[in-house]
Amino acid sequence: MKSVDDVREAGGADRERAGAVAGAVPAGKHAGGRRPGETRTREAILDAARACFAERGFDATSMRRIAEAAEVDQSLVHHFYGTKENLFLQALEVPLKMPQALAAAAEGGREGVGERMVRAHLALWDDLSTRPALMTMVRSASVHRVAAARLRETATTILADALGNVVTGEDAVLRSNLIATQLIGLAMMRYIAVLEPLAAADTDTVVRYYGPALQAIVEG
Amino acid sequence: MKSVDDVREAGGADRERAGAVAGAVPAGKHAGGRRPGETRTREAILDAARACFAERGFDATSMRRIAEAAEVDQSLVHHFYGTKENLFLQALEVPLKMPQALAAAAEGGREGVGERMVRAHLALWDDLSTRPALMTMVRSASVHRVAAARLRETATTILADALGNVVTGEDAVLRSNLIATQLIGLAMMRYIAVLEPLAAADTDTVVRYYGPALQAIVEG
DNA sequence: CGCTGAGTTCATCATGTGATGACTTAATGC
DNA sequence: GCATTAAGTCATCACATGATGAACTCAGCG
């Protein structure tokens, strides 16, 4: 898969494809046709889509750009995923790691849970296997209904569930919301708006300062 | 100005315009021409643009939609504001109220400053004269460089400046960032993602729970 | 009055978009 | 081996978009 950055204004400099020996496709005949051997194109397209959506959001990402990033014909994207909407949906699928990691962080009692949550959250965003989906979700949440719904769902189902044993008492759900609020804010500023010095700060420092802020809400 | 919602799929049901008496424009002649009396169209367009951008973000808002919302021909939008980019820039202009309100909230010493900041922030978002610009900024920050820059600028210049006397000591700037982080997160979840019950909670409740979280960072 | 400039509409363009269908080649099941 | 299905390309469509230019009407100034 090509890097998303490479694609930009590409145009047409990359007509020869890997494995297509020069002359293998006789001039005048159709270049189409299934590639020999087993294939991983479907996954490549999804990866490319995730990367593109993560980097520019739903609207600014065209099917053509995704195809280019996956080094594949545009129709193939439609062939596998149908509509752009549906592809986006797939790209949005949050890895199972996420609820697990957050639930694990919530275990171990009330004490220090703020710091553990911040650390787990940062870990998910720094993990290359989870980051694109999260980035896609947050980046498009402001303009795409489905992404916004996914964000809400994540905030309630996943987070509130994980925190069920920890955030108790008056207005427990509201307070869970506020914790989600803090974590999403952190993602926005550190990874999307890239606010300095926050974006460059190392994990431990962020955990040290931000943890107590979450803790304040846990305590009520 | 028409409500943004009315526009949706409008199409062409609204051909007769206010003041254009039937027959006033002889068939076969041009309908163009300046309207009699003084005009406020320029401002109307900007208002419409702000409303549209606030509701759907930069990409999903077309010049045509803005024109429709302002009940004006599309070319007029270009006539007054040139490119879409430039119009967006104008719509993004943050009202002067904002730095003032936040600076005022920061006055009065360290004690209770967390709550005062949250309250001031919510007030700005509930004020119809400031809300559209803020909404536009946050909603498009994820996908538009200029909006993101504006957001950073707001977070540093305005917020950090206001908090200069309050947030002191180690990593003061980083901690100001984290406070901005919390406020932006709140805007995201309450006004954009519309997470319940947070979105429906009344101001005082939010202030009561969220204030101490900001305070935790002020204290360090 | 007549002129200039600003406000206003219409028609149109080039471009990029998502989507479809025809066609080609390889894998797979019988 | 032979039919069926899956993977792949190309050409093309209908449409929405941002932008421009020409034409027209009013305001304001001399």
Short mmCIF file of C-alpha atoms (C1' of nucleotides) in Angstrom, two decimals:
data_model
loop_
_atom_site.label_atom_id
_atom_site.label_comp_id
_atom_site.label_asym_id
_atom_site.label_seq_id
_atom_site.Cartn_x
_atom_site.Cartn_y
_atom_site.Cartn_z
CA MET A 1 0.00 0.00 0.00
CA LYS A 2 1.24 3.43 -0.86
CA SER A 3 1.59 5.99 1.85
CA VAL A 4 -1.34 8.34 1.94
CA ASP A 5 1.03 11.23 1.51
CA ASP A 6 2.47 9.88 -1.70
CA VAL A 7 -0.85 10.03 -3.40
CA ARG A 8 -1.55 13.76 -3.31
CA GLU A 9 -1.31 14.89 -6.90
CA ALA A 10 -0.09 11.60 -8.29
CA GLY A 11 -1.84 11.72 -11.65
CA GLY A 12 -0.60 8.78 -13.62
CA ALA A 13 3.09 8.08 -13.12
CA ASP A 14 2.46 4.64 -11.70
CA ARG A 15 0.93 2.62 -14.43
CA GLU A 16 3.09 -0.49 -14.14
CA ARG A 17 1.86 -2.60 -11.28
CA ALA A 18 3.81 -5.11 -9.22
CA GLY A 19 3.85 -8.45 -10.95
CA ALA A 20 2.71 -7.09 -14.28
CA VAL A 21 5.75 -7.81 -16.39
CA ALA A 22 6.14 -5.46 -19.33
CA GLY A 23 4.38 -6.92 -22.30
CA ALA A 24 2.37 -9.37 -20.27
CA VAL A 25 -0.67 -7.39 -21.27
CA PRO A 26 -0.74 -7.36 -25.09
CA ALA A 27 -1.41 -3.92 -26.49
CA GLY A 28 -4.95 -3.50 -27.65
CA LYS A 29 -6.31 -6.10 -25.31
CA HIS A 30 -8.04 -5.44 -22.03
CA ALA A 31 -5.75 -5.04 -19.03
CA GLY A 32 -8.44 -6.33 -16.68
CA GLY A 33 -8.60 -9.75 -15.18
CA ARG A 34 -7.96 -11.48 -11.92
CA ARG A 35 -4.40 -11.57 -10.59
CA PRO A 36 -2.79 -14.99 -10.16
CA GLY A 37 -2.13 -16.26 -6.67
CA GLU A 38 -3.92 -15.46 -3.49
CA THR A 39 -4.93 -11.92 -2.85
CA ARG A 40 -5.19 -9.51 0.04
CA THR A 41 -6.64 -6.60 -1.90
CA ARG A 42 -9.82 -6.37 0.07
CA GLU A 43 -7.94 -5.74 3.29
CA ALA A 44 -5.54 -3.38 1.54
CA ILE A 45 -8.47 -1.26 0.45
CA LEU A 46 -9.90 -1.14 3.93
CA ASP A 47 -6.53 -0.17 5.35
CA ALA A 48 -6.14 2.55 2.76
CA ALA A 49 -9.62 3.80 3.49
CA ARG A 50 -8.96 3.93 7.19
CA ALA A 51 -5.76 5.85 6.61
CA CYS A 52 -7.41 8.36 4.29
CA PHE A 53 -10.47 8.88 6.43
CA ALA A 54 -8.25 9.24 9.46
CA GLU A 55 -6.17 11.87 7.80
CA ARG A 56 -8.76 14.04 6.09
CA GLY A 57 -12.19 13.01 7.32
CA PHE A 58 -15.16 11.67 5.42
CA ASP A 59 -16.04 14.51 3.07
CA ALA A 60 -12.54 15.36 1.95
CA THR A 61 -11.72 11.74 1.14
CA SER A 62 -12.77 10.58 -2.30
CA MET A 63 -13.17 7.03 -3.46
CA ARG A 64 -10.53 7.77 -6.06
CA ARG A 65 -8.02 8.78 -3.45
CA ILE A 66 -8.64 5.63 -1.50
CA ALA A 67 -8.21 3.57 -4.64
CA GLU A 68 -4.95 5.31 -5.41
CA ALA A 69 -3.67 4.77 -1.90
CA ALA A 70 -4.49 1.08 -2.20
CA GLU A 71 -2.97 1.00 -5.70
CA VAL A 72 -6.12 -0.34 -7.15
CA ASP A 73 -8.77 0.66 -9.65
CA GLN A 74 -11.55 2.79 -8.31
CA SER A 75 -14.27 0.39 -9.35
CA LEU A 76 -12.71 -2.27 -7.23
CA VAL A 77 -13.42 -0.24 -4.15
CA HIS A 78 -17.06 -0.16 -5.11
CA HIS A 79 -16.90 -3.81 -6.08
CA PHE A 80 -15.87 -4.82 -2.59
CA TYR A 81 -17.60 -2.28 -0.43
CA GLY A 82 -20.48 -0.89 -2.44
CA THR A 83 -21.05 2.67 -1.38
CA LYS A 84 -18.68 5.14 0.21
CA GLU A 85 -21.01 5.27 3.16
CA ASN A 86 -20.65 1.56 3.74
CA LEU A 87 -16.89 1.59 3.36
CA PHE A 88 -16.78 4.35 5.93
CA LEU A 89 -18.83 2.24 8.25
CA GLN A 90 -16.38 -0.61 7.97
CA ALA A 91 -13.43 1.72 8.48
CA LEU A 92 -15.11 2.99 11.59
CA GLU A 93 -15.29 -0.42 13.20
CA VAL A 94 -13.49 0.01 16.47
CA PRO A 95 -11.02 -2.71 17.29
CA LEU A 96 -12.00 -4.97 20.14
CA LYS A 97 -8.88 -3.95 21.96
CA MET A 98 -10.53 -0.75 23.00
CA PRO A 99 -13.25 -1.86 25.39
CA GLN A 100 -10.86 -4.41 26.81
CA ALA A 101 -8.10 -1.91 27.48
CA LEU A 102 -10.45 0.58 29.07
CA ALA A 103 -12.19 -2.05 31.16
CA ALA A 104 -8.83 -3.27 32.38
CA ALA A 105 -7.84 0.24 33.35
CA ALA A 106 -11.04 0.68 35.29
CA GLU A 107 -10.34 -2.41 37.39
CA GLY A 108 -8.41 -2.10 40.58
CA GLY A 109 -10.57 0.24 42.57
CA ARG A 110 -11.16 3.93 42.73
CA GLU A 111 -7.70 4.94 43.76
CA GLY A 112 -5.53 6.09 40.87
CA VAL A 113 -8.18 5.17 38.32
CA GLY A 114 -7.91 8.61 36.72
CA GLU A 115 -4.28 8.12 35.84
CA ARG A 116 -4.87 4.58 34.64
CA MET A 117 -7.63 5.70 32.31
CA VAL A 118 -5.54 8.48 30.81
CA ARG A 119 -2.65 6.10 30.30
CA ALA A 120 -4.83 3.47 28.66
CA HIS A 121 -6.40 6.06 26.42
CA LEU A 122 -3.06 7.41 25.27
CA ALA A 123 -1.87 3.88 24.64
CA LEU A 124 -4.80 3.25 22.33
CA TRP A 125 -4.06 6.42 20.39
CA ASP A 126 -0.38 5.63 20.10
CA ASP A 127 -1.02 2.09 18.95
CA LEU A 128 -0.90 1.99 15.16
CA SER A 129 -3.46 -0.77 14.99
CA THR A 130 -6.14 1.16 16.83
CA ARG A 131 -5.27 4.73 16.00
CA PRO A 132 -6.71 5.03 12.47
CA ALA A 133 -10.18 3.92 13.49
CA LEU A 134 -10.19 6.24 16.47
CA MET A 135 -8.87 9.11 14.42
CA THR A 136 -11.51 8.47 11.78
CA MET A 137 -14.20 8.44 14.40
CA VAL A 138 -13.23 11.64 16.15
CA ARG A 139 -12.26 13.53 13.03
CA SER A 140 -15.52 12.85 11.27
CA ALA A 141 -17.76 12.98 14.31
CA SER A 142 -18.33 16.69 13.80
CA VAL A 143 -19.72 16.31 10.32
CA HIS A 144 -20.94 12.77 9.88
CA ARG A 145 -23.96 11.41 11.69
CA VAL A 146 -22.74 7.85 11.82
CA ALA A 147 -19.38 8.83 13.20
CA ALA A 148 -21.07 10.98 15.80
CA ALA A 149 -23.31 8.10 16.76
CA ARG A 150 -20.31 5.84 17.10
CA LEU A 151 -18.66 8.38 19.30
CA ARG A 152 -21.68 8.61 21.57
CA GLU A 153 -21.91 4.88 21.66
CA THR A 154 -18.27 4.59 22.60
CA ALA A 155 -18.69 7.17 25.29
CA THR A 156 -21.67 5.48 26.84
CA THR A 157 -21.49 1.77 26.19
CA ILE A 158 -17.78 1.28 26.43
CA LEU A 159 -16.72 3.94 28.86
CA ALA A 160 -19.71 4.05 31.13
CA ASP A 161 -19.75 0.27 31.29
CA ALA A 162 -16.11 0.09 32.19
CA LEU A 163 -16.55 2.72 34.85
CA GLY A 164 -19.71 1.24 36.28
CA ASN A 165 -18.06 -0.02 39.45
CA VAL A 166 -15.96 3.05 39.95
CA VAL A 167 -18.17 6.01 39.26
CA THR A 168 -21.06 5.62 41.63
CA GLY A 169 -23.46 7.79 43.54
CA GLU A 170 -25.29 10.90 42.40
CA ASP A 171 -25.44 11.62 38.66
CA ALA A 172 -23.18 8.67 37.91
CA VAL A 173 -24.01 8.63 34.19
CA LEU A 174 -23.50 12.35 33.81
CA ARG A 175 -20.15 12.05 35.50
CA SER A 176 -19.17 9.23 33.18
CA ASN A 177 -20.06 11.55 30.33
CA LEU A 178 -17.75 14.14 31.74
CA ILE A 179 -14.91 11.66 31.90
CA ALA A 180 -15.49 10.72 28.27
CA THR A 181 -15.54 14.43 27.56
CA GLN A 182 -12.12 14.84 29.02
CA LEU A 183 -10.67 11.95 27.08
CA ILE A 184 -12.13 13.09 23.77
CA GLY A 185 -10.89 16.59 24.43
CA LEU A 186 -7.44 15.17 24.97
CA ALA A 187 -7.57 13.30 21.67
CA MET A 188 -8.78 16.38 19.86
CA MET A 189 -6.08 18.67 21.11
CA ARG A 190 -3.15 16.31 21.22
CA TYR A 191 -3.71 14.33 18.04
CA ILE A 192 -5.96 16.36 15.80
CA ALA A 193 -5.45 20.04 16.51
CA VAL A 194 -1.85 19.26 17.54
CA LEU A 195 -1.66 21.90 20.19
CA GLU A 196 1.82 22.50 21.50
CA PRO A 197 3.37 21.80 23.94
CA LEU A 198 0.66 19.27 24.69
CA ALA A 199 1.18 17.27 21.51
CA ALA A 200 4.89 16.89 22.14
CA ALA A 201 4.66 16.18 25.85
CA ASP A 202 5.56 12.66 26.86
CA THR A 203 2.95 10.26 28.12
CA ASP A 204 4.01 10.28 31.74
CA THR A 205 3.77 14.03 32.03
CA VAL A 206 0.30 14.11 30.55
CA VAL A 207 -0.79 11.29 32.82
CA ARG A 208 0.59 13.05 35.84
CA TYR A 209 -1.29 16.29 35.23
CA TYR A 210 -4.45 15.04 33.57
CA GLY A 211 -5.07 12.00 35.74
CA PRO A 212 -6.10 13.99 38.80
CA ALA A 213 -8.58 15.94 36.68
CA LEU A 214 -10.40 12.73 35.82
CA GLN A 215 -10.07 11.61 39.37
CA ALA A 216 -11.82 14.74 40.55
CA ILE A 217 -14.90 13.66 38.67
CA VAL A 218 -14.65 10.07 39.80
CA GLU A 219 -14.74 11.31 43.37
CA GLY A 220 -17.68 13.61 42.60
CA MET B 1 -33.01 35.05 6.19
CA LYS B 2 -34.49 31.62 5.80
CA SER B 3 -33.86 29.06 8.48
CA VAL B 4 -31.05 26.73 7.55
CA ASP B 5 -33.39 23.81 8.01
CA ASP B 6 -35.90 25.11 5.49
CA VAL B 7 -33.37 24.96 2.73
CA ARG B 8 -32.64 21.24 2.62
CA GLU B 9 -34.04 20.01 -0.68
CA ALA B 10 -35.70 23.25 -1.63
CA GLY B 11 -35.19 22.98 -5.38
CA GLY B 12 -37.24 25.73 -6.92
CA ALA B 13 -40.52 26.27 -5.14
CA ASP B 14 -39.59 29.76 -4.06
CA ARG B 15 -39.20 31.73 -7.22
CA GLU B 16 -41.18 34.81 -6.29
CA ARG B 17 -39.10 37.01 -4.03
CA ALA B 18 -40.28 39.48 -1.44
CA GLY B 19 -41.03 42.80 -3.06
CA ALA B 20 -41.09 41.45 -6.58
CA VAL B 21 -44.72 42.07 -7.48
CA ALA B 22 -46.01 39.73 -10.13
CA GLY B 23 -45.47 41.31 -13.48
CA ALA B 24 -43.01 43.86 -12.21
CA VAL B 25 -40.37 42.08 -14.22
CA PRO B 26 -41.58 42.08 -17.82
CA ALA B 27 -41.29 38.66 -19.39
CA GLY B 28 -38.27 38.36 -21.61
CA LYS B 29 -36.31 41.00 -19.77
CA HIS B 30 -33.57 40.38 -17.28
CA ALA B 31 -34.60 39.93 -13.67
CA GLY B 32 -31.27 41.26 -12.42
CA GLY B 33 -30.66 44.71 -11.06
CA ARG B 34 -30.15 46.47 -7.79
CA ARG B 35 -32.98 46.46 -5.26
CA PRO B 36 -34.46 49.81 -4.29
CA GLY B 37 -33.77 51.13 -0.83
CA GLU B 38 -30.85 50.45 1.44
CA THR B 39 -29.53 46.96 1.72
CA ARG B 40 -28.15 44.63 4.31
CA THR B 41 -27.45 41.71 2.03
CA ARG B 42 -23.78 41.49 2.72
CA GLU B 43 -24.37 40.87 6.41
CA ALA B 44 -27.24 38.52 5.64
CA ILE B 45 -24.90 36.38 3.58
CA LEU B 46 -22.31 36.27 6.31
CA ASP B 47 -24.94 35.30 8.85
CA ALA B 48 -26.24 32.58 6.57
CA ALA B 49 -22.72 31.33 5.99
CA ARG B 50 -22.02 31.20 9.69
CA ALA B 51 -25.21 29.29 10.30
CA CYS B 52 -24.52 26.78 7.54
CA PHE B 53 -20.87 26.25 8.42
CA ALA B 54 -21.84 25.88 12.05
CA GLU B 55 -24.40 23.25 11.24
CA ARG B 56 -22.59 21.10 8.70
CA GLY B 57 -18.95 22.13 8.62
CA PHE B 58 -16.87 23.46 5.78
CA ASP B 59 -16.92 20.64 3.25
CA ALA B 60 -20.58 19.79 3.47
CA THR B 61 -21.63 23.39 3.04
CA SER B 62 -21.91 24.55 -0.55
CA MET B 63 -21.94 28.10 -1.76
CA ARG B 64 -25.34 27.38 -3.25
CA ARG B 65 -26.73 26.36 0.11
CA ILE B 66 -25.45 29.52 1.70
CA ALA B 67 -26.99 31.56 -1.07
CA GLU B 68 -30.30 29.81 -0.61
CA ALA B 69 -30.23 30.35 3.13
CA ALA B 70 -29.58 34.03 2.56
CA GLU B 71 -32.27 34.10 -0.14
CA VAL B 72 -29.86 35.45 -2.66
CA ASP B 73 -28.30 34.43 -5.93
CA GLN B 74 -25.19 32.33 -5.69
CA SER B 75 -23.04 34.75 -7.63
CA LEU B 76 -23.74 37.40 -5.07
CA VAL B 77 -21.95 35.36 -2.49
CA HIS B 78 -18.90 35.27 -4.69
CA HIS B 79 -19.35 38.93 -5.53
CA PHE B 80 -19.10 39.95 -1.91
CA TYR B 81 -16.70 37.41 -0.52
CA GLY B 82 -14.73 36.01 -3.42
CA THR B 83 -13.82 32.44 -2.67
CA LYS B 84 -15.46 29.99 -0.34
CA GLU B 85 -12.22 29.84 1.59
CA ASN B 86 -12.35 33.55 2.25
CA LEU B 87 -15.98 33.53 3.26
CA PHE B 88 -15.17 30.76 5.69
CA LEU B 89 -12.41 32.87 7.11
CA GLN B 90 -14.81 35.71 7.75
CA ALA B 91 -17.37 33.39 9.28
CA LEU B 92 -14.70 32.13 11.60
CA GLU B 93 -13.94 35.52 13.05
CA VAL B 94 -14.44 35.07 16.74
CA PRO B 95 -16.45 37.79 18.42
CA LEU B 96 -14.50 40.02 20.72
CA LYS B 97 -16.76 38.98 23.55
CA MET B 98 -14.85 35.78 23.93
CA PRO B 99 -11.45 36.88 25.17
CA GLN B 100 -13.18 39.42 27.38
CA ALA B 101 -15.49 36.91 28.96
CA LEU B 102 -12.73 34.42 29.61
CA ALA B 103 -10.36 37.04 30.94
CA ALA B 104 -13.05 38.25 33.29
CA ALA B 105 -13.63 34.72 34.53
CA ALA B 106 -9.95 34.28 35.20
CA GLU B 107 -9.85 37.36 37.42
CA GLY B 108 -10.49 37.03 41.10
CA GLY B 109 -7.77 34.68 42.16
CA ARG B 110 -7.18 31.00 42.08
CA GLU B 111 -10.04 29.97 44.26
CA GLY B 112 -13.09 28.83 42.34
CA VAL B 113 -11.54 29.77 39.02
CA GLY B 114 -12.37 26.34 37.60
CA GLU B 115 -16.06 26.84 38.08
CA ARG B 116 -15.93 30.39 36.78
CA MET B 117 -14.20 29.27 33.59
CA VAL B 118 -16.69 26.51 32.93
CA ARG B 119 -19.57 28.88 33.49
CA ALA B 120 -18.12 31.53 31.21
CA HIS B 121 -17.46 28.95 28.54
CA LEU B 122 -20.99 27.59 28.67
CA ALA B 123 -22.34 31.13 28.52
CA LEU B 124 -20.43 31.78 25.31
CA TRP B 125 -21.82 28.62 23.76
CA ASP B 126 -25.35 29.41 24.82
CA ASP B 127 -25.18 32.96 23.54
CA LEU B 128 -26.65 33.08 20.04
CA SER B 129 -24.33 35.86 18.98
CA THR B 130 -21.16 33.92 19.71
CA ARG B 131 -22.27 30.36 19.23
CA PRO B 132 -22.21 30.07 15.42
CA ALA B 133 -18.60 31.18 15.12
CA LEU B 134 -17.51 28.84 17.90
CA MET B 135 -19.48 25.99 16.43
CA THR B 136 -17.98 26.63 13.04
CA MET B 137 -14.51 26.65 14.51
CA VAL B 138 -14.79 23.46 16.47
CA ARG B 139 -16.82 21.57 13.91
CA SER B 140 -14.42 22.26 11.10
CA ALA B 141 -11.23 22.11 13.12
CA SER B 142 -10.90 18.40 12.42
CA VAL B 143 -10.87 18.81 8.67
CA HIS B 144 -9.85 22.34 7.86
CA ARG B 145 -6.38 23.70 8.46
CA VAL B 146 -7.46 27.26 9.04
CA ALA B 147 -10.11 26.27 11.53
CA ALA B 148 -7.60 24.10 13.34
CA ALA B 149 -5.16 26.98 13.44
CA ARG B 150 -7.85 29.23 14.83
CA LEU B 151 -8.60 26.67 17.49
CA ARG B 152 -4.97 26.44 18.52
CA GLU B 153 -4.71 30.18 18.53
CA THR B 154 -7.77 30.46 20.72
CA ALA B 155 -6.41 27.86 23.08
CA THR B 156 -3.06 29.55 23.45
CA THR B 157 -3.46 33.26 22.92
CA ILE B 158 -6.83 33.74 24.49
CA LEU B 159 -6.96 31.07 27.13
CA ALA B 160 -3.34 30.95 28.17
CA ASP B 161 -3.24 34.72 28.33
CA ALA B 162 -6.31 34.89 30.48
CA LEU B 163 -4.95 32.25 32.79
CA GLY B 164 -1.48 33.73 33.01
CA ASN B 165 -1.88 34.95 36.55
CA VAL B 166 -3.68 31.89 37.77
CA VAL B 167 -1.87 28.94 36.30
CA THR B 168 1.68 29.32 37.47
CA GLY B 169 4.61 27.14 38.40
CA GLU B 170 5.89 24.03 36.66
CA ASP B 171 4.69 23.35 33.09
CA ALA B 172 2.32 26.29 33.22
CA VAL B 173 1.76 26.36 29.47
CA LEU B 174 1.14 22.64 29.26
CA ARG B 175 -1.38 22.92 32.05
CA SER B 176 -3.12 25.77 30.25
CA ASN B 177 -3.32 23.46 27.26
CA LEU B 178 -4.99 20.85 29.38
CA ILE B 179 -7.56 23.32 30.56
CA ALA B 180 -8.32 24.30 26.98
CA THR B 181 -8.54 20.58 26.28
CA GLN B 182 -11.22 20.16 28.87
CA LEU B 183 -13.25 23.07 27.59
CA ILE B 184 -13.08 21.96 23.97
CA GLY B 185 -14.01 18.45 25.01
CA LEU B 186 -17.03 19.85 26.75
CA ALA B 187 -18.09 21.75 23.65
CA MET B 188 -17.63 18.66 21.51
CA MET B 189 -19.70 16.38 23.64
CA ARG B 190 -22.40 18.74 24.80
CA TYR B 191 -23.01 20.75 21.64
CA ILE B 192 -21.71 18.72 18.73
CA ALA B 193 -21.95 15.04 19.56
CA VAL B 194 -24.92 15.82 21.81
CA LEU B 195 -24.15 13.16 24.34
CA GLU B 196 -26.93 12.54 26.82
CA PRO B 197 -27.49 13.22 29.64
CA LEU B 198 -24.70 15.76 29.40
CA ALA B 199 -26.33 17.76 26.62
CA ALA B 200 -29.56 18.14 28.54
CA ALA B 201 -28.01 18.83 31.92
CA ASP B 202 -28.47 22.34 33.20
CA THR B 203 -25.60 24.74 33.45
CA ASP B 204 -25.28 24.68 37.21
CA THR B 205 -24.94 20.93 37.38
CA VAL B 206 -22.24 20.88 34.75
CA VAL B 207 -20.41 23.68 36.49
CA ARG B 208 -20.62 21.90 39.81
CA TYR B 209 -19.09 18.67 38.55
CA TYR B 210 -16.73 19.93 35.87
CA GLY B 211 -15.38 22.97 37.68
CA PRO B 212 -13.32 20.96 40.17
CA ALA B 213 -11.77 19.03 37.29
CA LEU B 214 -10.37 22.23 35.84
CA GLN B 215 -9.42 23.33 39.30
CA ALA B 216 -7.35 20.18 39.73
CA ILE B 217 -5.15 21.30 36.89
CA VAL B 218 -4.97 24.87 38.05
CA GLU B 219 -3.61 23.61 41.35
CA GLY B 220 -1.14 21.33 39.56
"C1'" DC C 1 -29.63 65.29 -16.20
"C1'" DG C 2 -25.88 61.88 -16.98
"C1'" DC C 3 -22.21 59.01 -15.10
"C1'" DT C 4 -20.05 55.95 -12.34
"C1'" DG C 5 -20.17 52.31 -9.13
"C1'" DA C 6 -22.44 49.02 -6.38
"C1'" DG C 7 -26.07 45.41 -5.97
"C1'" DT C 8 -28.32 41.79 -8.47
"C1'" DT C 9 -29.60 37.94 -11.65
"C1'" DC C 10 -28.75 34.42 -15.38
"C1'" DA C 11 -26.15 31.38 -18.10
"C1'" DT C 12 -22.34 28.77 -18.42
"C1'" DC C 13 -17.77 26.24 -17.67
"C1'" DA C 14 -14.41 23.03 -16.17
"C1'" DT C 15 -13.69 19.81 -12.81
"C1'" DG C 16 -14.27 16.26 -9.43
"C1'" DT C 17 -17.58 13.36 -7.51
"C1'" DG C 18 -20.03 8.61 -6.50
"C1'" DA C 19 -21.74 5.07 -9.06
"C1'" DT C 20 -22.68 1.51 -12.91
"C1'" DG C 21 -22.04 -1.82 -16.55
"C1'" DA C 22 -19.38 -4.21 -19.96
"C1'" DC C 23 -15.64 -6.90 -20.38
"C1'" DT C 24 -11.46 -9.91 -19.04
"C1'" DT C 25 -8.94 -13.22 -16.50
"C1'" DA C 26 -8.02 -16.46 -12.65
"C1'" DA C 27 -9.71 -19.68 -8.96
"C1'" DT C 28 -12.98 -23.13 -7.48
"C1'" DG C 29 -16.38 -26.82 -7.45
"C1'" DC C 30 -18.26 -30.57 -10.00
"C1'" DG D 1 -12.70 -30.27 -18.64
"C1'" DC D 2 -16.29 -27.18 -17.97
"C1'" DA D 3 -19.44 -23.94 -15.72
"C1'" DT D 4 -19.66 -20.62 -12.17
"C1'" DT D 5 -18.08 -17.24 -9.36
"C1'" DA D 6 -14.65 -13.94 -7.75
"C1'" DA D 7 -11.06 -10.43 -8.77
"C1'" DG D 8 -9.71 -6.94 -11.80
"C1'" DT D 9 -9.71 -2.87 -15.53
"C1'" DC D 10 -11.85 0.66 -18.55
"C1'" DA D 11 -15.15 3.79 -20.14
"C1'" DT D 12 -18.75 6.39 -19.05
"C1'" DC D 13 -22.89 8.67 -16.72
"C1'" DA D 14 -25.42 12.04 -14.25
"C1'" DC D 15 -24.76 15.38 -11.12
"C1'" DA D 16 -23.03 18.90 -7.81
"C1'" DT D 17 -19.54 21.87 -7.10
"C1'" DG D 18 -16.75 26.52 -7.13
"C1'" DA D 19 -16.03 30.06 -10.11
"C1'" DT D 20 -16.59 33.61 -13.94
"C1'" DG D 21 -18.53 36.95 -17.11
"C1'" DA D 22 -22.17 39.40 -19.19
"C1'" DA D 23 -26.17 41.96 -18.59
"C1'" DC D 24 -29.23 44.82 -15.97
"C1'" DT D 25 -31.02 48.16 -12.40
"C1'" DC D 26 -30.74 51.26 -8.86
"C1'" DA D 27 -28.12 54.90 -5.68
"C1'" DG D 28 -25.46 58.85 -5.36
"C1'" DC D 29 -22.70 62.47 -6.90
"C1'" DG D 30 -21.58 66.18 -10.18
#
